[in-house]
Amino acid sequence: MLVAAIVALFVAMLLTLVRAFLGPGLYNRILAINTFGTKTVLFIAVLGTISGRPHLFEIAVVYALVNFVTTIAVLRFTHRDDLRGGPGAPDEEPAR
């Protein structure tokens, strides 16, 4: 059963990468990369369960924290460029 979970997570990670490369806007791509990081944390946790290595759970928690902090930092950076009209401005028109 856990092997099926790993295969399903791997397929979901591949689909998320496709979404990250083909996303219509910058924020959609950032969200896809954040989702990929979350699926990676799940992948590491399930792998730790299968292999019987409890230290992989600690690695997964550290990876989740790094993923969260990096996503917030990238969003703040792109939001600053968005306000200036710089290179990080989204491809989509804002809703009025």
Coordinates of C-alpha atoms in Angstrom, one line a residue:
M1 CA 0.0 0.0 0.0
L2 CA 2.8 2.4 0.8
V3 CA 4.5 1.7 -2.5
A4 CA 1.3 2.8 -4.3
A5 CA 1.4 6.0 -2.2
I6 CA 5.0 6.7 -3.4
V7 CA 4.0 6.1 -7.0
A8 CA 1.0 8.4 -6.7
L9 CA 3.1 11.1 -5.1
F10 CA 5.7 10.8 -7.8
V11 CA 3.1 11.1 -10.5
A12 CA 1.6 14.1 -8.7
M13 CA 5.1 15.7 -8.4
L14 CA 5.6 15.3 -12.1
L15 CA 2.2 16.9 -12.9
T16 CA 3.1 19.8 -10.5
L17 CA 6.4 20.3 -12.4
V18 CA 4.5 20.5 -15.7
R19 CA 2.2 23.1 -14.1
A20 CA 5.2 25.1 -12.9
F21 CA 6.8 25.2 -16.3
L22 CA 3.5 25.9 -18.2
G23 CA 1.7 28.1 -15.7
P24 CA 0.0 31.2 -17.0
G25 CA 1.5 33.6 -14.5
L26 CA 4.3 34.1 -12.0
Y27 CA 2.1 33.5 -8.9
N28 CA 0.7 30.3 -10.4
R29 CA 4.3 29.1 -11.0
I30 CA 5.4 30.0 -7.4
L31 CA 2.3 28.1 -6.1
A32 CA 3.2 25.1 -8.2
I33 CA 6.8 25.1 -6.8
N34 CA 5.5 25.4 -3.3
T35 CA 3.1 22.4 -3.9
F36 CA 6.0 20.5 -5.3
G37 CA 7.9 21.1 -2.1
T38 CA 4.9 19.9 0.0
K39 CA 4.7 16.7 -2.1
T40 CA 8.4 16.2 -1.6
V41 CA 7.9 16.4 2.2
L42 CA 5.2 13.7 1.9
F43 CA 7.5 11.7 -0.3
I44 CA 10.3 11.8 2.2
A45 CA 7.9 10.9 5.1
V46 CA 6.4 7.9 3.2
L47 CA 9.9 6.8 2.2
G48 CA 11.0 6.9 5.9
T49 CA 8.0 4.8 6.8
I50 CA 8.8 2.2 4.2
S51 CA 12.5 2.0 4.9
G52 CA 12.0 2.1 8.7
R53 CA 14.3 5.1 9.1
P54 CA 12.8 7.6 11.6
H55 CA 15.4 10.2 11.0
L56 CA 13.9 10.9 7.6
F57 CA 10.9 12.5 9.4
E58 CA 13.2 15.1 10.9
I59 CA 14.6 15.8 7.5
A60 CA 11.1 16.2 6.1
V61 CA 10.2 18.7 8.8
V62 CA 13.3 20.7 8.1
Y63 CA 12.6 20.6 4.4
A64 CA 9.0 21.8 5.1
L65 CA 10.3 24.8 7.1
V66 CA 12.8 25.7 4.4
N67 CA 10.1 25.4 1.7
F68 CA 7.8 27.7 3.7
V69 CA 10.4 30.3 4.4
T70 CA 11.6 30.3 0.8
T71 CA 8.1 30.6 -0.6
I72 CA 7.4 33.6 1.6
A73 CA 10.7 35.2 0.6
V74 CA 10.1 34.7 -3.1
L75 CA 6.5 36.1 -2.8
R76 CA 7.8 39.2 -0.9
F77 CA 10.5 39.7 -3.5
T78 CA 8.1 39.4 -6.5
H79 CA 5.5 41.6 -4.8
R80 CA 8.1 44.3 -4.4
D81 CA 9.0 44.1 -8.1
D82 CA 5.3 43.9 -9.0
L83 CA 4.7 47.3 -7.2
R84 CA 7.6 48.8 -9.1
G85 CA 6.6 47.3 -12.4
G86 CA 9.9 45.4 -12.6
P87 CA 10.8 42.1 -14.1
G88 CA 8.9 40.1 -11.5
A89 CA 5.6 41.6 -12.5
P90 CA 2.9 39.0 -13.1
D91 CA 1.8 38.1 -16.6
E92 CA -1.9 38.5 -15.8
E93 CA -4.0 41.6 -15.6
P94 CA -5.2 42.4 -12.1
A95 CA -8.9 42.1 -11.4
R96 CA -10.8 45.4 -11.2

